Coordinates of C-alpha atoms and ligand atoms in Angstrom, one line a residue:
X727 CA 16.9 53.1 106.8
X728 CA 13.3 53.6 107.1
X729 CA 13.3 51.7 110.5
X730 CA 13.6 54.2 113.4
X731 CA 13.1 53.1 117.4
X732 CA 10.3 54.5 119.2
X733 CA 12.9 55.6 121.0
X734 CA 14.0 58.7 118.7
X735 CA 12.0 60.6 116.5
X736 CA 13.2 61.6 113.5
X737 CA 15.5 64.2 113.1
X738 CA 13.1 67.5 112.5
X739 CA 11.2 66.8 116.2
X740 CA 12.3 68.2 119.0
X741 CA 11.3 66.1 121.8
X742 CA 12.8 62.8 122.8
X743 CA 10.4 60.1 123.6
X744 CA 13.0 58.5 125.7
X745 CA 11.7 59.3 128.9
X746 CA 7.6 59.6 130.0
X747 CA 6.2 62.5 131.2
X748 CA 5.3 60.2 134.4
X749 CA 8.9 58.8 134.2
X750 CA 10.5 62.8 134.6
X751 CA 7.7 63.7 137.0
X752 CA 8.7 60.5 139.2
X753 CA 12.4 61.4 138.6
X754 CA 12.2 64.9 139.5
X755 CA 10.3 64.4 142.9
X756 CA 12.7 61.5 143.7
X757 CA 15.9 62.8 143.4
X758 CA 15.3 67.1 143.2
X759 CA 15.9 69.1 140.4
X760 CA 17.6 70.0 138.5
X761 CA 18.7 67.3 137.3
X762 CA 20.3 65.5 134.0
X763 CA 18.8 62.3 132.5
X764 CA 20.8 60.3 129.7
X765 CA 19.5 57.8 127.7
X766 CA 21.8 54.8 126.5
X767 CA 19.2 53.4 123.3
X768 CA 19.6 57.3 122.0
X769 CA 23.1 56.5 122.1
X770 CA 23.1 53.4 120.7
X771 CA 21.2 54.8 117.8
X772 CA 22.7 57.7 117.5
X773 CA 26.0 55.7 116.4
X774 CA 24.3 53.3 114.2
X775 CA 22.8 56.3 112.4
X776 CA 26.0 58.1 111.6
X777 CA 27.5 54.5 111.0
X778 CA 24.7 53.5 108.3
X779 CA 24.8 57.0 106.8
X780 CA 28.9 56.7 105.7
X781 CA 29.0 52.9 105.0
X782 CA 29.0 53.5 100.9
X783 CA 32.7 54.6 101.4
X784 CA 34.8 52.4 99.7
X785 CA 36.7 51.2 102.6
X786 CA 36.9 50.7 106.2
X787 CA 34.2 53.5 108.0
X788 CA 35.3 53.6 112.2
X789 CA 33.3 56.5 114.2
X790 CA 35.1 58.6 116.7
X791 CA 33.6 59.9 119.7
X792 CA 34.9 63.6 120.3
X793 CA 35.0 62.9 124.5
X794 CA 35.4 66.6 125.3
X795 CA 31.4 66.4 125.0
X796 CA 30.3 64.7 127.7
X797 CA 32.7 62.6 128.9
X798 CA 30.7 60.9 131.8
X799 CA 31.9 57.7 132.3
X800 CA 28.3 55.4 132.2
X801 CA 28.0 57.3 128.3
X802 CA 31.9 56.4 127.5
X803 CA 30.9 52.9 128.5
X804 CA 28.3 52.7 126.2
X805 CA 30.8 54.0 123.6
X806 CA 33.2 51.6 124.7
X807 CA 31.1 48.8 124.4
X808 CA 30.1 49.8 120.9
X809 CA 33.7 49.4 120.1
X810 CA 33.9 53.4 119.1
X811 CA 37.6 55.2 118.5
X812 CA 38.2 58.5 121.1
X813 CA 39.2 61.6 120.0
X814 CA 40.9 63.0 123.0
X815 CA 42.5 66.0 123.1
X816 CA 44.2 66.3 127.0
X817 CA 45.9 63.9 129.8
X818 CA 43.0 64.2 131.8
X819 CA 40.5 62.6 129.2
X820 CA 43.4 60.1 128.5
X821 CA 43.0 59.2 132.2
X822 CA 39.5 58.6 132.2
X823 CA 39.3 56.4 129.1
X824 CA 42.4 54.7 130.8
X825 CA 41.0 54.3 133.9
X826 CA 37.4 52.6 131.9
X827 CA 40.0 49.9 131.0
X828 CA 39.4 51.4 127.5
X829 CA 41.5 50.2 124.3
X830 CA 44.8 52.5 123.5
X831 CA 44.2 51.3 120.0
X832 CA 40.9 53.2 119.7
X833 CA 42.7 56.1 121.2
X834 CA 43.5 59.0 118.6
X835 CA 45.6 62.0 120.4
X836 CA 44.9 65.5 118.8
X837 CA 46.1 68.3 121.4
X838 CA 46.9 71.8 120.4
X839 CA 50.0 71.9 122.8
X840 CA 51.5 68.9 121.4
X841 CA 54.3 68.6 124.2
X842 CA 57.0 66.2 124.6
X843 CA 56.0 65.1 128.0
X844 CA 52.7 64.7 127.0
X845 CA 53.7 62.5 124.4
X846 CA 55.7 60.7 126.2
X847 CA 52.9 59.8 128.7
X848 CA 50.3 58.9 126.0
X849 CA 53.1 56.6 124.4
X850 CA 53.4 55.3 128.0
X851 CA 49.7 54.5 128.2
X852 CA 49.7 52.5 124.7
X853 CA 48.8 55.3 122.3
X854 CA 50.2 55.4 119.0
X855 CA 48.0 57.2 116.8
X856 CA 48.9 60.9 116.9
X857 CA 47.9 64.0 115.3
X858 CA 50.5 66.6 114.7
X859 CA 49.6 70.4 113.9
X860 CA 52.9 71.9 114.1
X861 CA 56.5 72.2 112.9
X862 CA 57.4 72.2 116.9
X863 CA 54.8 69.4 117.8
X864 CA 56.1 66.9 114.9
X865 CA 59.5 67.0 116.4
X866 CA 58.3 66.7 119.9
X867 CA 56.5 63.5 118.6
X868 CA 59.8 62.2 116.6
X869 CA 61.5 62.9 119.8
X870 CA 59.2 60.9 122.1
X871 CA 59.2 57.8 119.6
X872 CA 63.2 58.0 120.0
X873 CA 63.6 58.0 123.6
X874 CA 60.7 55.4 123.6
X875 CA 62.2 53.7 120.5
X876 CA 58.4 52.8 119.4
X877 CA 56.7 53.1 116.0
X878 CA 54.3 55.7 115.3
X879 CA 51.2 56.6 113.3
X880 CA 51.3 60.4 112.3
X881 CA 48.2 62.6 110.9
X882 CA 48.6 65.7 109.8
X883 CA 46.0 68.5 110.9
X884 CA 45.3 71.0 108.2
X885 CA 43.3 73.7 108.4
X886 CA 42.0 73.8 104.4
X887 CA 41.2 77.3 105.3
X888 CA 37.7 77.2 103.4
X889 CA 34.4 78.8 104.1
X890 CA 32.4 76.9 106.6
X891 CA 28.8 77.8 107.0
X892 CA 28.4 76.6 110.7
X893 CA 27.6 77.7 114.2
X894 CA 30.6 77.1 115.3
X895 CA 33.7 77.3 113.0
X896 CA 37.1 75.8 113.2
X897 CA 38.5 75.7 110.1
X898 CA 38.9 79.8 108.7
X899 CA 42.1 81.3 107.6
X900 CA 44.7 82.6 110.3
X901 CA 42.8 80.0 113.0
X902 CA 44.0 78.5 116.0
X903 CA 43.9 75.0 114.7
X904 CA 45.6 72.9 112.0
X905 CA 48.4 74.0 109.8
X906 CA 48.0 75.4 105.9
X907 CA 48.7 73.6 103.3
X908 CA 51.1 76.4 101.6
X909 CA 52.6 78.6 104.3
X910 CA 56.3 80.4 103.8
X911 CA 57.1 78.9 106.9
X912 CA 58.0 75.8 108.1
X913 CA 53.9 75.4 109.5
X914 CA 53.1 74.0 106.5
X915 CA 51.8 70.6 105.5
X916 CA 54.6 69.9 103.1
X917 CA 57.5 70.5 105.5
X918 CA 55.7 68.5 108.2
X919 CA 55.1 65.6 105.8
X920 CA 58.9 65.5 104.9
X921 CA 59.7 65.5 108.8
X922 CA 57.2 62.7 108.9
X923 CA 59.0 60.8 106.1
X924 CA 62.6 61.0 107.3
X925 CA 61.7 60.1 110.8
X926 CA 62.8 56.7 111.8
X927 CA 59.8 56.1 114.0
X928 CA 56.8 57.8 112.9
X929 CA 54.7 56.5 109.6
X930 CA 52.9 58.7 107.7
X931 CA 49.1 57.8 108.3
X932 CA 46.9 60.8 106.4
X933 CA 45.5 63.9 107.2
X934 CA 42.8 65.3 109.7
X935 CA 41.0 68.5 110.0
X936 CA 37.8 69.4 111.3
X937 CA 35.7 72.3 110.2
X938 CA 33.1 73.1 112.8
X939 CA 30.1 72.4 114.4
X940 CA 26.7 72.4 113.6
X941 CA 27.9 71.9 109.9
X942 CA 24.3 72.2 107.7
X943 CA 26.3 72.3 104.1
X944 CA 28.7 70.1 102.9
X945 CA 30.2 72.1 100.2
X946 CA 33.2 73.4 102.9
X947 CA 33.8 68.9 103.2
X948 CA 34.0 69.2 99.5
X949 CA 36.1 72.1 98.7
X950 CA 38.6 70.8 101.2
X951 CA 38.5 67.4 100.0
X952 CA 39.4 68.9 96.5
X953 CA 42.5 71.1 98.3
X954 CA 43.8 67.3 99.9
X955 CA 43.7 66.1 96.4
X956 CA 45.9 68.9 95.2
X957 CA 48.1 68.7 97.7
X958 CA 48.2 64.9 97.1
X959 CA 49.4 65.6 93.7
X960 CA 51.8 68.3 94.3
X961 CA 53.4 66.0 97.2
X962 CA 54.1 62.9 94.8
X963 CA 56.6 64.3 92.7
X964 CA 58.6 64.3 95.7
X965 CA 57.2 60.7 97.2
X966 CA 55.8 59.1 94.1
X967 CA 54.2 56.5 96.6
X968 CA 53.1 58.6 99.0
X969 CA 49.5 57.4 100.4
X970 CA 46.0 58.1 102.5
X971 CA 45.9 55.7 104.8
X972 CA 43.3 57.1 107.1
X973 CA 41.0 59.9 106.3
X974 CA 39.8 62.1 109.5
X975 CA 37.0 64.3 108.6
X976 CA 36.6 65.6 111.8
X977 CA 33.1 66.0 113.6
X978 CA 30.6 68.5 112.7
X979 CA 27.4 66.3 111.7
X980 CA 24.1 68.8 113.3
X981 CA 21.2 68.2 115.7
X982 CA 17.8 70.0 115.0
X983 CA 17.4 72.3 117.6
X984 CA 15.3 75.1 116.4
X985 CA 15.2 74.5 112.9
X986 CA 15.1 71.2 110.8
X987 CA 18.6 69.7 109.5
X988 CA 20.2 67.8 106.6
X989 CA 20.0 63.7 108.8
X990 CA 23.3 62.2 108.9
X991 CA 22.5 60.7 105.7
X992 CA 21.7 63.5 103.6
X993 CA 25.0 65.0 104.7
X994 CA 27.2 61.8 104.2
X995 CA 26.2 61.4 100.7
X996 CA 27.9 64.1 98.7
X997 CA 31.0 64.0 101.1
X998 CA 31.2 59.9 100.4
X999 CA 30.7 60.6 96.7
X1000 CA 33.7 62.5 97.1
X1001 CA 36.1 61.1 99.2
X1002 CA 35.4 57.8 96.7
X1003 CA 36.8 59.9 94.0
X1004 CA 40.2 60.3 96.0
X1005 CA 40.7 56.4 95.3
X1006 CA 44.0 57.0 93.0
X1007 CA 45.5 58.2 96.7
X1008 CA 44.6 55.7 99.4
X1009 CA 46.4 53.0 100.0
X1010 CA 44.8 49.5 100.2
X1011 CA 43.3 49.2 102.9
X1012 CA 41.6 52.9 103.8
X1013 CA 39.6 53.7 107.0
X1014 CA 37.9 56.7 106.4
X1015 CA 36.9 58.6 110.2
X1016 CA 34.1 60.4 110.9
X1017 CA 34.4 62.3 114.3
X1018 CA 31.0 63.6 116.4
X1019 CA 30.6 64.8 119.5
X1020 CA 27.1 66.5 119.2
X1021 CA 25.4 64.0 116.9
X1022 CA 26.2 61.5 119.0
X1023 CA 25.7 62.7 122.6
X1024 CA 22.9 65.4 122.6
X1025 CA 19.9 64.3 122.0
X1026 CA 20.3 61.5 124.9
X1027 CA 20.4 64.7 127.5
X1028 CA 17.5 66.0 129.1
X1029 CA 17.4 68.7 131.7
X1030 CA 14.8 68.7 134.2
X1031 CA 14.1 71.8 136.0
X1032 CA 11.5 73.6 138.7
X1033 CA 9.7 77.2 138.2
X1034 CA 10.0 78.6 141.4
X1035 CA 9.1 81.8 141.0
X1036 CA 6.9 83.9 138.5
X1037 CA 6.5 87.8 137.2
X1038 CA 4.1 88.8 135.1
X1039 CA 4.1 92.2 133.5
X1040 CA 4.0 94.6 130.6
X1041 CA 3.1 91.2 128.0
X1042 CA 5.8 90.2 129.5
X1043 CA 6.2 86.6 131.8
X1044 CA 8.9 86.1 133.5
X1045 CA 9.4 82.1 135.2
X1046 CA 12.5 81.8 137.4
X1047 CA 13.6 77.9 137.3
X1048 CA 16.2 76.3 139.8
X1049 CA 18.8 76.1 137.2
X1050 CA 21.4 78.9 135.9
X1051 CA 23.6 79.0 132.6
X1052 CA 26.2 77.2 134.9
X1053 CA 24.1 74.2 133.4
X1054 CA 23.6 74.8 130.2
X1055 CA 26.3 77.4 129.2
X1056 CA 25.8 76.8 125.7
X1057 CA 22.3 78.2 125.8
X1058 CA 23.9 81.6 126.9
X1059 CA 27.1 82.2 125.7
X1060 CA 26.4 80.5 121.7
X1061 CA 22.4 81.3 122.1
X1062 CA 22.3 77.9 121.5
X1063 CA 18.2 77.2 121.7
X1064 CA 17.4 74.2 123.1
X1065 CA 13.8 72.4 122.6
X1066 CA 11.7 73.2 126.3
X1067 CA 8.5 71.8 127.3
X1068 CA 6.3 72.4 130.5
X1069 CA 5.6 68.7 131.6
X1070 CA 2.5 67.2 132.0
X1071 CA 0.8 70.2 130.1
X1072 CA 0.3 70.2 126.6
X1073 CA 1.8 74.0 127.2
X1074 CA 0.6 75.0 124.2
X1075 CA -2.4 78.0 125.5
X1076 CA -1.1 81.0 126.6
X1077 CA -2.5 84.6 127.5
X1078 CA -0.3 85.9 125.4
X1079 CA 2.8 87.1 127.1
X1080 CA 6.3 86.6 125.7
X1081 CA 7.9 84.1 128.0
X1082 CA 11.3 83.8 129.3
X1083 CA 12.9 81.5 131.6
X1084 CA 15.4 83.2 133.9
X1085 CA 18.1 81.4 136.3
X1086 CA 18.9 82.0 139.6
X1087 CA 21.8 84.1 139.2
X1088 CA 22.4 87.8 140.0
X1089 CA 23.6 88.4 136.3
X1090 CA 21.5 89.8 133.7
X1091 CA 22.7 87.4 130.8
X1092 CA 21.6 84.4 133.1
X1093 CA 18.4 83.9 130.9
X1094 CA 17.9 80.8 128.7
X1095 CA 17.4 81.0 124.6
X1096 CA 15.1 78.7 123.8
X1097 CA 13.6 77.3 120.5
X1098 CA 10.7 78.1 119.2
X1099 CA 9.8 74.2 118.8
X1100 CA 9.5 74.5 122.5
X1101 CA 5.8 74.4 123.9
X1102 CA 6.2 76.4 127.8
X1103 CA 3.0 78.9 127.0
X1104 CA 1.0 77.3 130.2
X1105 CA 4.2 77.0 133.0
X1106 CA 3.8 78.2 136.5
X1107 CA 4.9 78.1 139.4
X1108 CA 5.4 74.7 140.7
X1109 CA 5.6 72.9 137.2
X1110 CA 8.9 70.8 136.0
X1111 CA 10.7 72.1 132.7
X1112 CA 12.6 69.8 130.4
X1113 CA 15.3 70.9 128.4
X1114 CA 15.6 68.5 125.6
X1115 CA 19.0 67.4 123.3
X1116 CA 21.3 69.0 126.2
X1117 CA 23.5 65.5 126.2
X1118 CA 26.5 67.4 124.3
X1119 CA 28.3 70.6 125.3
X1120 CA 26.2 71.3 129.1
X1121 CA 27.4 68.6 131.9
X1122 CA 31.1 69.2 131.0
X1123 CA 30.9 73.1 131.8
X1124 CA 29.1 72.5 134.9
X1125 CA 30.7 75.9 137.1
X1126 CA 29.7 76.7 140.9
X1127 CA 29.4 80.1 140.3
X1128 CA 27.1 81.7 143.4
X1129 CA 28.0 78.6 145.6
X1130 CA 26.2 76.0 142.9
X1131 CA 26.8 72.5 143.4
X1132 CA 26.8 69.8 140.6
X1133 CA 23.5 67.9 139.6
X1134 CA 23.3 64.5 139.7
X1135 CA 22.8 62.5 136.4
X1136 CA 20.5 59.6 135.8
X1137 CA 21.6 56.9 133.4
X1138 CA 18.9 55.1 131.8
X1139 CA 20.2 51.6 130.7
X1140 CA 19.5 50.1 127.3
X1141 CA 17.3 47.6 129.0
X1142 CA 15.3 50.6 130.8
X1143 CA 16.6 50.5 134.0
X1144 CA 17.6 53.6 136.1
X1145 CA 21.0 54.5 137.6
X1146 CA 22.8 57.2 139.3
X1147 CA 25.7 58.0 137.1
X1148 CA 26.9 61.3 138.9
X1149 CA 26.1 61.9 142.5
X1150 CA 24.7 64.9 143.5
X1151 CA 27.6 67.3 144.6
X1152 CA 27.2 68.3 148.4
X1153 CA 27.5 72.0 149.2
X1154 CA 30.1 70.6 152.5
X1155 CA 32.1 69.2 149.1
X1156 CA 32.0 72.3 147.6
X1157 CA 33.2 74.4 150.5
X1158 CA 36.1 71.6 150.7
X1159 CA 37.6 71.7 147.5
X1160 CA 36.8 75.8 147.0
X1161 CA 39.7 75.7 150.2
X1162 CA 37.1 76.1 153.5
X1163 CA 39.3 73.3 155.2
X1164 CA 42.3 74.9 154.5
X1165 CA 41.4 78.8 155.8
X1166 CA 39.6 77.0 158.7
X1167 CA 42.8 74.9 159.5
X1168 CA 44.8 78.3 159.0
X1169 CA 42.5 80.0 161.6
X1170 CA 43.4 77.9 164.5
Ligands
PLP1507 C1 35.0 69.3 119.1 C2 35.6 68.5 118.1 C3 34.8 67.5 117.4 C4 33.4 67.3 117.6 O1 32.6 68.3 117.0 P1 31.0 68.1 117.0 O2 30.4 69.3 116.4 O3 30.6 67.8 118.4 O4 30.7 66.9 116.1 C5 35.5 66.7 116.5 N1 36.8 66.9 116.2 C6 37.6 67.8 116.8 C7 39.0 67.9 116.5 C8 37.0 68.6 117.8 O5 37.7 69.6 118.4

């Protein structure tokens, strides 16, 4: 476990070594800034990591990449290639795995809307792994395996309505997600299981639920671990053989951003411990699922940025980068701090001012939160910033508020070459799609 690439440092530094300070310098004056860099080894290691840290579970362990993340296609590649499962969650990410050549059978649908149509199209494509969360989405499913007369594997979200200590929760009582276990209504796990069981298409397969993100304490895994084996118990006296086939714990696993977190390891261990004690209730041949979206994606990102402008006053020092929170939305709207560093300076001397690092946009919350890991003190004008761990949760809200277009991204192969894996969007594309043809055409 001991043996970790040069590649990534360990889990409580903040700075990839993935890229050189002469290899972002390069970058930046070849292509412009800003810019996005992704590194395929991080990912590569990223997967084993979170594969190594689950494998004492006593049956089969698959990791599922959460695509809403980043889902550009060189990363989902990588993924692909790496034989990973997809958790997708719309038609449109369907499409893109479909049109990677991806395998249906590593496909596992989880929307919220849980249509008919929708299902009808997935089942088209080759899926057959579904996750209900509804009374009205179990019998859109049973619907769309009668008209398509094909057999079905059902999960059941839950939401185990326990106390998740997390950035960003999922799982709380009255949420948007998942049904209760014991509801008066017909949203409840029990009532879904039985529509489940009489079904003629659809086989019961186990439960999902995901509690969050940025999950530092395992002790919400555990208590909702202890509810499924309750349930469990109180569900066999109506199916005495009822059975887990498939465990989805849903995603969750934390990236050091400001502060040091539990490694995949540390948090696998008392949630594996547990799940091994459910063994009365699998069947056979268990897989146990482990989804991650952030773990696995963000700290292959990097962010390369330029000062372009500079303030100074009151202790106070303002640098104005090419970039806006339409790049790294997180950093605004969740304060999420990301890792910076001033390259090619150690950036560690400073007069003193308190730093910020403003965007270009006429909005005062356009200002970036930044940890305080990051080393920036001696920036100016002129100097490239790098915004480190940004591979999860920034491309894929890319916005062209103010007229922005999209950066490009670099992909950096496993064998160190250098690709373009997003083209810069041009600001003629931009006036095209925002509908500039169209008035123009309407003018004349
Ligand atoms: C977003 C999401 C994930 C991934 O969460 P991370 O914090 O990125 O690991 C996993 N499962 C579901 C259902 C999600 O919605």
């Amino acid at each position: 476990m001991e043996e970790v690439s040069v590649h990534v440092l360990r889990e409580k530094e903040p700075f990839s070594l993935a890229f050189t300070d002469d290899e972002l310098r390069f970058t930046a004056e070849k292509y412009g800034t800003p810019i996005y860099l992704i590194d395929e080894k991080t990912l590569i290691e990223k997967v084993r990591e979170l594969q190594e840290a689950y494998k004492a579970f006593l049956g089969n362990v698959r990791i599922a990449y959460s695509i809403k993340s980043n889902f550009n296609p060189f990363l989902l590649q990588t993924f692909m290639r790496l034989n990973l499962l997809f958790d997708i969650a719309s038609l449109g990410e369907l499409y893109f795995i479909n049109r990677l050549n991806g395998n249906p059978e590593n496909l596992i649908y989880t929307s919220v809307t849980e249509t008919f149509e929708e299902f009808l199209y997935a089942i088209d494509k080759g899926l057959r792994r579904f996750v209900v969360a509804s009374y009205h989405g179990v019998n859109n499913l049973i619907r769309a395996s009668e008209v398509t007369n094909t057999k079905l594997k059902a999960m059941i979200r839950i939401n185990p309505q326990v106390n998740v200590k997390a950035y960003v929760r999922a799982s709380f009582r009255h949420g948007k997600f998942g049904v209760p276990f014991n509801s008066s209504t017909r949203d409840s796990t029990l009532v879904i299981l039985r529509e489940i069981i009489k079904s003629k298409n659809l086989i019961f397969e186990g439960f999902h639920f995901h509690l969050g993100s940025q999950i530092t304490d395992t002790s919400s895994f555990i208590a909702t671990l202890d509810k499924i084996e309750n349930f469990m118990i109180k569900a066999r006296k109506e199916f005495p053989n009822l059975c887990i086939n498939t465990l989805d714990i849903g995603g969750g696993t934390p990236v050091c951003y400001d502060e040091p977190v539990p490694t995949a390891e540390e948090m696998a261990k008392p949630i594996v411990n547990k799940l091994n004690m459910l063994s009365n209730y699998y069947s056979e041949r268990p897989s146990l699922i482990i989804e991650s979206g952030r773990f696995l994606a963000a700290e292959s990102g990097i962010m390369l940025s330029k000062v372009l402008n500079v303030k100074e006053f009151e202790g106070e020092k303002y640098l104005y980068l090419d970039s806006g929170y339409h790049l790294l939305l997180d950093s605004v709207l969740v304060r999420q701090n990301y890792p910076v560093r001033v390259i090619g300076k150690r950036g560690r001397e400073g007069n003193g001012s308190k730093i910020h690092l403003a965007g270009i946009f006429c909005d005062s919350s356009d200002v970036f939160h930044f940890s305080p890991l990051s080393e920036i003190n001696g920036a100016d004008v002129g100097d490239y910033i790098a915004f480190y761990k940004v591979g999860a949760y920034s491309i894929v809200f890319n916005l062209p508020f103010h007229c922005q277009v999209k950066p490009p991204i670099l992909f950096k192969d496993k064998d160190g070459n250098l690709k373009l894996a997003r083209k810069k969007e041009s600001i003629e594309d931009l006036f095209e799609e925002e509908g500039g043809y169209l008035a123009l055409r309407d003018e004349t």
